[in-house]
Amino acid sequence: MFKTYSALAALLLAVIPAQAASKINVMTATQDLAAIAREVGGDLITADSIAMGYQDPHFVESKPSFLLKLQKADLLVTVGLQLEIGWLPPLITQSRNAKIQPAQSGYMEMSQFCNILEIPQGQVTRAMGDVHPMGNPHYWLNPDNGRRIAKALADRFSAMQPANAEQFAQRYADFDKRLTEAEKGWDAKLAPYKGRKIVTYHRSWPNFCERFGLDVVGYVEPKPGIPPTPAHTLDLINLMKREGVHLILVEPYFDLRTPNSIASNVGGQVVVMMPSVGGNKGITNYFQLFDYDINLLVNAFSKIK
Ligand SMILES: [Zn+2]
């Protein structure tokens, strides 16, 4: 009897961990990447992110729990272009997970697969105050870059689990189809406002605005990562009055005092746009991110006389 039980126990031990381990454990820098990973990975993967969508992804405070998550990861997916340079590199080193170290097979920077805007010409360093020294890292805000991220992840998952390659390919095809369909709706909603001029706090929206035909004419920050200054704010107010700009898009983690004062000076409106999945409780996937922001924008534009 004992023998049977121990044999059974041995069998269970052999079988259960093997099944659990067969899911690809994906860690991502941001919730957008985790959301897209889930679209193509389904229940063949688990995906968790370090930064939350309501946090400024340039500045994330480290927690011990991040290390535990990184230690167990099979794959680490990052935005790149130095978005995470202030907080992720030491976590990767401290995790001591050999698989996810940069240049190893379990480390994947998604910028290489995407269309990147605002790539600086000539010598640019972070010392100049610009947190985008390699091009704009907020590229996931164009759905086509979301599509490219999904394709790259599906291919990588297939390479890691060749037996499930067909399922990953199928899930990518389905995501691509649903995204194309959703884009038609988003285009239709924003079509009446094509060419409208707006101001944004940080340079989070060039990909979004290029895709949906909006014209960003100025920024509340004098430079990416540099807080507003009185002189720059005055210039911006004059510019907005001159160009007839009414909307100021602000990310949820910035102080609203300067944007509010600019808005009251120009008779405009502040719109708190969500740059990421997880920005609020209602945005749990990549589609809801665009649904939320586009509805907000359409509503704001429709109120301008
Ligand atoms: Zn940025």
mmCIF file of C-alpha atoms and ligand atoms in Angstrom:
data_model
loop_
_atom_site.group_PDB
_atom_site.id
_atom_site.type_symbol
_atom_site.label_atom_id
_atom_site.label_comp_id
_atom_site.label_asym_id
_atom_site.label_seq_id
_atom_site.Cartn_x
_atom_site.Cartn_y
_atom_site.Cartn_z
ATOM 1 C CA MET A 1 0.000 0.000 0.000
ATOM 2 C CA PHE A 2 2.734 2.435 1.062
ATOM 3 C CA LYS A 3 4.665 1.558 -2.018
ATOM 4 C CA THR A 4 1.659 2.376 -4.201
ATOM 5 C CA TYR A 5 1.134 5.725 -2.500
ATOM 6 C CA SER A 6 4.748 6.733 -2.790
ATOM 7 C CA ALA A 7 4.809 5.641 -6.390
ATOM 8 C CA LEU A 8 1.671 7.706 -6.980
ATOM 9 C CA ALA A 9 3.193 10.664 -5.136
ATOM 10 C CA ALA A 10 6.340 10.398 -7.212
ATOM 11 C CA LEU A 11 4.223 10.284 -10.333
ATOM 12 C CA LEU A 12 2.241 13.372 -9.290
ATOM 13 C CA LEU A 13 5.402 15.253 -8.419
ATOM 14 C CA ALA A 14 6.812 14.364 -11.790
ATOM 15 C CA VAL A 15 3.682 15.329 -13.702
ATOM 16 C CA ILE A 16 2.365 18.468 -11.950
ATOM 17 C CA PRO A 17 5.503 20.627 -11.956
ATOM 18 C CA ALA A 18 6.157 19.633 -15.559
ATOM 19 C CA GLN A 19 2.717 20.905 -16.557
ATOM 20 C CA ALA A 20 3.042 24.086 -14.515
ATOM 21 C CA ALA A 21 6.465 24.750 -15.973
ATOM 22 C CA SER A 22 5.166 24.367 -19.483
ATOM 23 C CA LYS A 23 3.534 27.790 -19.349
ATOM 24 C CA ILE A 24 5.931 30.505 -20.496
ATOM 25 C CA ASN A 25 6.440 32.896 -17.589
ATOM 26 C CA VAL A 26 6.557 36.363 -19.173
ATOM 27 C CA MET A 27 7.537 39.486 -17.258
ATOM 28 C CA THR A 28 7.084 42.822 -18.952
ATOM 29 C CA ALA A 29 8.281 46.313 -18.086
ATOM 30 C CA THR A 30 4.828 47.845 -18.667
ATOM 31 C CA GLN A 31 1.210 46.684 -18.589
ATOM 32 C CA ASP A 32 0.751 47.428 -22.293
ATOM 33 C CA LEU A 33 3.302 44.775 -23.185
ATOM 34 C CA ALA A 34 1.734 42.280 -20.749
ATOM 35 C CA ALA A 35 -1.697 42.934 -22.268
ATOM 36 C CA ILE A 36 -0.422 42.267 -25.793
ATOM 37 C CA ALA A 37 1.481 39.182 -24.598
ATOM 38 C CA ARG A 38 -1.804 37.791 -23.195
ATOM 39 C CA GLU A 39 -3.567 38.431 -26.493
ATOM 40 C CA VAL A 40 -1.158 36.160 -28.373
ATOM 41 C CA GLY A 41 -0.131 33.854 -25.535
ATOM 42 C CA GLY A 42 -3.557 33.027 -24.101
ATOM 43 C CA ASP A 43 -3.391 30.373 -21.400
ATOM 44 C CA LEU A 44 -0.114 29.017 -22.755
ATOM 45 C CA ILE A 45 1.675 31.822 -20.926
ATOM 46 C CA THR A 46 1.454 33.877 -17.761
ATOM 47 C CA ALA A 47 2.198 37.587 -18.072
ATOM 48 C CA ASP A 48 2.847 40.113 -15.337
ATOM 49 C CA SER A 49 4.315 43.597 -15.474
ATOM 50 C CA ILE A 50 6.592 45.634 -13.239
ATOM 51 C CA ALA A 51 5.390 49.203 -13.847
ATOM 52 C CA MET A 52 1.685 49.907 -13.392
ATOM 53 C CA GLY A 53 -0.188 51.817 -16.069
ATOM 54 C CA TYR A 54 -0.946 54.737 -13.755
ATOM 55 C CA GLN A 55 2.768 55.271 -13.025
ATOM 56 C CA ASP A 56 5.211 57.399 -14.993
ATOM 57 C CA PRO A 57 7.123 54.665 -16.860
ATOM 58 C CA HIS A 58 10.302 56.772 -16.843
ATOM 59 C CA PHE A 59 10.423 56.771 -13.049
ATOM 60 C CA VAL A 60 9.323 53.624 -11.223
ATOM 61 C CA GLU A 61 10.167 53.006 -7.590
ATOM 62 C CA SER A 62 11.719 49.598 -6.993
ATOM 63 C CA LYS A 63 10.031 47.057 -4.747
ATOM 64 C CA PRO A 64 11.421 43.728 -3.480
ATOM 65 C CA SER A 65 8.492 41.959 -5.152
ATOM 66 C CA PHE A 66 9.858 43.010 -8.564
ATOM 67 C CA LEU A 67 12.991 40.937 -7.958
ATOM 68 C CA LEU A 68 10.984 37.838 -7.035
ATOM 69 C CA LYS A 69 8.980 38.180 -10.242
ATOM 70 C CA LEU A 70 12.105 38.638 -12.363
ATOM 71 C CA GLN A 71 13.819 35.641 -10.768
ATOM 72 C CA LYS A 72 11.088 33.331 -12.078
ATOM 73 C CA ALA A 73 10.752 34.829 -15.565
ATOM 74 C CA ASP A 74 11.429 32.841 -18.724
ATOM 75 C CA LEU A 75 11.178 35.983 -20.826
ATOM 76 C CA LEU A 76 11.555 39.673 -19.995
ATOM 77 C CA VAL A 77 9.895 42.043 -22.452
ATOM 78 C CA THR A 78 10.890 45.716 -22.359
ATOM 79 C CA VAL A 79 9.936 48.895 -24.208
ATOM 80 C CA GLY A 80 13.559 50.012 -24.678
ATOM 81 C CA LEU A 81 14.869 53.319 -26.091
ATOM 82 C CA GLN A 82 15.962 54.030 -22.498
ATOM 83 C CA LEU A 83 12.383 54.361 -21.197
ATOM 84 C CA GLU A 84 13.244 52.045 -18.286
ATOM 85 C CA ILE A 85 16.898 53.053 -17.895
ATOM 86 C CA GLY A 86 16.300 54.699 -14.520
ATOM 87 C CA TRP A 87 14.923 51.617 -12.789
ATOM 88 C CA LEU A 88 15.070 48.342 -14.737
ATOM 89 C CA PRO A 89 18.788 47.607 -15.335
ATOM 90 C CA PRO A 90 19.674 47.203 -11.617
ATOM 91 C CA LEU A 91 16.647 44.947 -11.097
ATOM 92 C CA ILE A 92 17.723 42.720 -13.990
ATOM 93 C CA THR A 93 21.240 42.438 -12.563
ATOM 94 C CA GLN A 94 20.006 41.773 -9.021
ATOM 95 C CA SER A 95 17.538 39.126 -10.168
ATOM 96 C CA ARG A 96 20.529 36.909 -11.052
ATOM 97 C CA ASN A 97 18.301 35.263 -13.617
ATOM 98 C CA ALA A 98 20.818 34.403 -16.355
ATOM 99 C CA LYS A 99 18.077 33.948 -18.976
ATOM 100 C CA ILE A 100 16.782 37.525 -18.866
ATOM 101 C CA GLN A 101 20.057 39.442 -18.885
ATOM 102 C CA PRO A 102 20.406 41.832 -21.868
ATOM 103 C CA ALA A 103 21.622 40.019 -25.010
ATOM 104 C CA GLN A 104 20.446 36.663 -23.610
ATOM 105 C CA SER A 105 17.623 34.714 -25.233
ATOM 106 C CA GLY A 106 15.116 35.621 -22.504
ATOM 107 C CA TYR A 107 15.523 39.383 -22.959
ATOM 108 C CA MET A 108 13.453 41.117 -25.584
ATOM 109 C CA GLU A 109 13.355 44.847 -26.353
ATOM 110 C CA MET A 110 10.277 45.626 -28.425
ATOM 111 C CA SER A 111 11.438 48.932 -29.935
ATOM 112 C CA GLN A 112 13.450 46.990 -32.516
ATOM 113 C CA PHE A 113 10.218 45.713 -34.089
ATOM 114 C CA CYS A 114 8.347 49.027 -34.129
ATOM 115 C CA ASN A 115 8.117 52.251 -36.077
ATOM 116 C CA ILE A 116 10.004 54.804 -33.957
ATOM 117 C CA LEU A 117 9.487 58.562 -34.195
ATOM 118 C CA GLU A 118 11.595 61.539 -33.078
ATOM 119 C CA ILE A 119 14.955 59.796 -33.469
ATOM 120 C CA PRO A 120 17.427 62.601 -32.657
ATOM 121 C CA GLN A 121 19.965 63.693 -35.240
ATOM 122 C CA GLY A 122 23.563 64.037 -34.100
ATOM 123 C CA GLN A 123 24.885 63.816 -30.565
ATOM 124 C CA VAL A 124 22.263 63.770 -27.829
ATOM 125 C CA THR A 125 22.811 62.783 -24.224
ATOM 126 C CA ARG A 126 20.541 62.373 -21.237
ATOM 127 C CA ALA A 127 22.558 65.084 -19.502
ATOM 128 C CA MET A 128 20.756 67.601 -21.691
ATOM 129 C CA GLY A 129 17.585 66.744 -19.787
ATOM 130 C CA ASP A 130 15.897 64.831 -22.565
ATOM 131 C CA VAL A 131 14.570 61.467 -21.432
ATOM 132 C CA HIS A 132 14.144 60.393 -25.073
ATOM 133 C CA PRO A 133 17.743 60.371 -26.303
ATOM 134 C CA MET A 134 17.213 57.439 -28.702
ATOM 135 C CA GLY A 135 13.835 58.310 -30.167
ATOM 136 C CA ASN A 136 10.353 58.415 -28.693
ATOM 137 C CA PRO A 137 9.694 55.345 -26.502
ATOM 138 C CA HIS A 138 5.888 55.829 -26.299
ATOM 139 C CA TYR A 139 5.455 53.961 -29.576
ATOM 140 C CA TRP A 140 2.825 51.452 -28.313
ATOM 141 C CA LEU A 141 0.253 54.249 -28.708
ATOM 142 C CA ASN A 142 -0.017 53.561 -32.429
ATOM 143 C CA PRO A 143 -2.075 50.367 -32.886
ATOM 144 C CA ASP A 144 0.168 49.316 -35.739
ATOM 145 C CA ASN A 145 3.086 49.148 -33.338
ATOM 146 C CA GLY A 146 0.865 47.066 -31.048
ATOM 147 C CA ARG A 147 0.380 44.735 -33.997
ATOM 148 C CA ARG A 148 4.152 44.542 -34.567
ATOM 149 C CA ILE A 149 4.723 43.792 -30.877
ATOM 150 C CA ALA A 150 2.092 41.033 -31.016
ATOM 151 C CA LYS A 151 3.723 39.457 -34.081
ATOM 152 C CA ALA A 152 7.201 39.522 -32.530
ATOM 153 C CA LEU A 153 5.880 37.969 -29.304
ATOM 154 C CA ALA A 154 3.932 35.260 -31.154
ATOM 155 C CA ASP A 155 7.105 34.362 -33.068
ATOM 156 C CA ARG A 156 9.159 34.268 -29.884
ATOM 157 C CA PHE A 157 6.611 32.151 -28.008
ATOM 158 C CA SER A 158 6.590 29.738 -30.962
ATOM 159 C CA ALA A 159 10.373 29.476 -30.856
ATOM 160 C CA MET A 160 10.200 28.739 -27.130
ATOM 161 C CA GLN A 161 7.353 26.219 -27.501
ATOM 162 C CA PRO A 162 7.458 24.797 -31.043
ATOM 163 C CA ALA A 163 4.691 22.315 -30.176
ATOM 164 C CA ASN A 164 2.259 25.233 -29.730
ATOM 165 C CA ALA A 165 3.451 27.286 -32.709
ATOM 166 C CA GLU A 166 0.185 26.867 -34.565
ATOM 167 C CA GLN A 167 -1.828 28.136 -31.612
ATOM 168 C CA PHE A 168 0.356 31.234 -31.234
ATOM 169 C CA ALA A 169 0.091 31.948 -34.960
ATOM 170 C CA GLN A 170 -3.680 31.537 -34.786
ATOM 171 C CA ARG A 171 -3.972 33.826 -31.779
ATOM 172 C CA TYR A 172 -1.864 36.476 -33.529
ATOM 173 C CA ALA A 173 -4.052 36.259 -36.652
ATOM 174 C CA ASP A 174 -7.142 36.685 -34.488
ATOM 175 C CA PHE A 175 -5.640 39.691 -32.642
ATOM 176 C CA ASP A 176 -4.622 41.272 -35.955
ATOM 177 C CA LYS A 177 -8.158 40.848 -37.275
ATOM 178 C CA ARG A 178 -9.834 42.289 -34.173
ATOM 179 C CA LEU A 179 -7.385 45.194 -34.108
ATOM 180 C CA THR A 180 -8.010 46.029 -37.774
ATOM 181 C CA GLU A 181 -11.747 46.005 -37.071
ATOM 182 C CA ALA A 182 -11.343 48.216 -33.975
ATOM 183 C CA GLU A 183 -9.163 50.668 -35.916
ATOM 184 C CA LYS A 184 -12.004 51.256 -38.370
ATOM 185 C CA GLY A 185 -14.215 52.338 -35.476
ATOM 186 C CA TRP A 186 -11.514 54.555 -33.958
ATOM 187 C CA ASP A 187 -10.819 56.182 -37.343
ATOM 188 C CA ALA A 188 -14.506 56.888 -37.862
ATOM 189 C CA LYS A 189 -14.850 58.492 -34.431
ATOM 190 C CA LEU A 190 -11.850 60.787 -34.878
ATOM 191 C CA ALA A 191 -12.413 61.562 -38.568
ATOM 192 C CA PRO A 192 -14.341 64.828 -37.886
ATOM 193 C CA TYR A 193 -11.380 66.156 -35.889
ATOM 194 C CA LYS A 194 -8.575 65.378 -38.320
ATOM 195 C CA GLY A 195 -5.884 68.078 -38.346
ATOM 196 C CA ARG A 196 -6.951 69.578 -35.010
ATOM 197 C CA LYS A 197 -4.130 71.223 -33.066
ATOM 198 C CA ILE A 198 -3.487 70.138 -29.498
ATOM 199 C CA VAL A 199 -0.891 70.566 -26.745
ATOM 200 C CA THR A 200 0.369 67.689 -24.594
ATOM 201 C CA TYR A 201 2.202 67.702 -21.268
ATOM 202 C CA HIS A 202 4.920 65.173 -22.118
ATOM 203 C CA ARG A 203 5.828 63.849 -25.562
ATOM 204 C CA SER A 204 3.777 60.695 -24.967
ATOM 205 C CA TRP A 205 1.519 61.024 -27.984
ATOM 206 C CA PRO A 206 3.432 61.476 -31.277
ATOM 207 C CA ASN A 207 2.609 57.955 -32.467
ATOM 208 C CA PHE A 208 -1.038 58.263 -31.451
ATOM 209 C CA CYS A 209 -1.394 61.702 -33.054
ATOM 210 C CA GLU A 210 0.362 60.730 -36.265
ATOM 211 C CA ARG A 211 -1.881 57.690 -36.602
ATOM 212 C CA PHE A 212 -5.131 59.546 -35.947
ATOM 213 C CA GLY A 213 -4.312 62.815 -37.712
ATOM 214 C CA LEU A 214 -3.908 65.200 -34.774
ATOM 215 C CA ASP A 215 -1.328 67.984 -34.781
ATOM 216 C CA VAL A 216 0.718 68.463 -31.583
ATOM 217 C CA VAL A 217 1.943 72.076 -31.618
ATOM 218 C CA GLY A 218 3.498 72.351 -28.153
ATOM 219 C CA TYR A 219 4.302 70.745 -24.817
ATOM 220 C CA VAL A 220 3.840 71.806 -21.189
ATOM 221 C CA GLU A 221 7.317 70.398 -20.486
ATOM 222 C CA PRO A 222 10.073 72.564 -21.990
ATOM 223 C CA LYS A 223 11.914 69.278 -22.739
ATOM 224 C CA PRO A 224 10.909 65.664 -22.118
ATOM 225 C CA GLY A 225 11.482 65.022 -18.413
ATOM 226 C CA ILE A 226 11.923 68.698 -17.482
ATOM 227 C CA PRO A 227 9.125 70.287 -15.361
ATOM 228 C CA PRO A 228 7.369 73.399 -16.694
ATOM 229 C CA THR A 229 9.068 76.786 -16.258
ATOM 230 C CA PRO A 230 7.251 80.166 -16.077
ATOM 231 C CA ALA A 231 8.907 81.457 -19.274
ATOM 232 C CA HIS A 232 8.053 78.337 -21.262
ATOM 233 C CA THR A 233 4.480 78.340 -19.907
ATOM 234 C CA LEU A 234 3.995 81.936 -21.055
ATOM 235 C CA ASP A 235 5.328 81.084 -24.541
ATOM 236 C CA LEU A 236 2.939 78.145 -24.667
ATOM 237 C CA ILE A 237 -0.066 80.270 -23.669
ATOM 238 C CA ASN A 238 0.776 82.752 -26.440
ATOM 239 C CA LEU A 239 1.214 79.948 -28.959
ATOM 240 C CA MET A 240 -2.133 78.379 -28.020
ATOM 241 C CA LYS A 241 -3.933 81.724 -28.320
ATOM 242 C CA ARG A 242 -2.286 82.434 -31.670
ATOM 243 C CA GLU A 243 -3.074 78.996 -33.099
ATOM 244 C CA GLY A 244 -6.501 78.616 -31.511
ATOM 245 C CA VAL A 245 -5.566 75.504 -29.517
ATOM 246 C CA HIS A 246 -8.080 74.401 -26.866
ATOM 247 C CA LEU A 247 -7.016 70.987 -25.606
ATOM 248 C CA ILE A 248 -4.137 70.096 -23.294
ATOM 249 C CA LEU A 249 -3.576 66.349 -22.961
ATOM 250 C CA VAL A 250 -2.067 65.395 -19.599
ATOM 251 C CA GLU A 251 -0.803 62.009 -18.425
ATOM 252 C CA PRO A 252 -2.368 60.877 -15.087
ATOM 253 C CA TYR A 253 0.890 61.154 -13.112
ATOM 254 C CA PHE A 254 1.593 64.862 -13.711
ATOM 255 C CA ASP A 255 0.605 67.790 -11.499
ATOM 256 C CA LEU A 256 -2.448 69.515 -12.959
ATOM 257 C CA ARG A 257 -1.737 73.019 -11.633
ATOM 258 C CA THR A 258 0.242 74.330 -14.633
ATOM 259 C CA PRO A 259 -2.026 72.678 -17.248
ATOM 260 C CA ASN A 260 -5.118 74.047 -15.453
ATOM 261 C CA SER A 261 -3.701 77.551 -15.325
ATOM 262 C CA ILE A 262 -2.784 77.395 -19.038
ATOM 263 C CA ALA A 263 -6.287 76.146 -19.843
ATOM 264 C CA SER A 264 -7.946 78.968 -17.928
ATOM 265 C CA ASN A 265 -5.690 81.519 -19.673
ATOM 266 C CA VAL A 266 -6.603 80.312 -23.157
ATOM 267 C CA GLY A 267 -10.221 79.326 -22.482
ATOM 268 C CA GLY A 268 -9.260 75.710 -23.093
ATOM 269 C CA GLN A 269 -9.663 72.341 -21.466
ATOM 270 C CA VAL A 270 -7.381 69.798 -19.762
ATOM 271 C CA VAL A 271 -7.941 66.175 -20.784
ATOM 272 C CA VAL A 272 -6.321 63.470 -18.632
ATOM 273 C CA MET A 273 -5.480 60.825 -21.220
ATOM 274 C CA MET A 274 -4.309 57.346 -20.274
ATOM 275 C CA PRO A 275 -1.015 56.428 -21.912
ATOM 276 C CA SER A 276 -1.127 52.812 -20.762
ATOM 277 C CA VAL A 277 -3.237 49.771 -20.050
ATOM 278 C CA GLY A 278 -3.870 49.804 -16.291
ATOM 279 C CA GLY A 279 -4.095 53.625 -16.232
ATOM 280 C CA ASN A 280 -7.433 53.084 -14.541
ATOM 281 C CA LYS A 281 -9.532 50.067 -13.553
ATOM 282 C CA GLY A 282 -11.593 50.155 -16.731
ATOM 283 C CA ILE A 283 -8.576 49.716 -19.005
ATOM 284 C CA THR A 284 -7.544 46.090 -18.765
ATOM 285 C CA ASN A 285 -6.548 45.378 -22.355
ATOM 286 C CA TYR A 286 -5.017 47.051 -25.405
ATOM 287 C CA PHE A 287 -8.385 47.696 -27.073
ATOM 288 C CA GLN A 288 -9.858 49.377 -24.009
ATOM 289 C CA LEU A 289 -6.871 51.749 -23.914
ATOM 290 C CA PHE A 290 -7.757 53.230 -27.313
ATOM 291 C CA ASP A 291 -11.503 53.036 -26.637
ATOM 292 C CA TYR A 292 -11.035 55.069 -23.472
ATOM 293 C CA ASP A 293 -8.706 57.719 -24.898
ATOM 294 C CA ILE A 294 -10.590 58.167 -28.164
ATOM 295 C CA ASN A 295 -13.944 58.528 -26.397
ATOM 296 C CA LEU A 296 -12.405 61.095 -24.076
ATOM 297 C CA LEU A 297 -10.938 63.070 -26.981
ATOM 298 C CA VAL A 298 -14.097 62.969 -29.073
ATOM 299 C CA ASN A 299 -16.094 64.170 -26.089
ATOM 300 C CA ALA A 300 -13.629 67.025 -25.470
ATOM 301 C CA PHE A 301 -13.511 68.074 -29.139
ATOM 302 C CA SER A 302 -17.282 67.997 -29.421
ATOM 303 C CA LYS A 303 -17.569 70.562 -26.604
ATOM 304 C CA ILE A 304 -15.334 73.125 -28.334
ATOM 305 C CA LYS A 305 -17.384 75.774 -30.075
HETATM 306 ZN ZN ZN B 1 8.652 59.870 -22.404
#
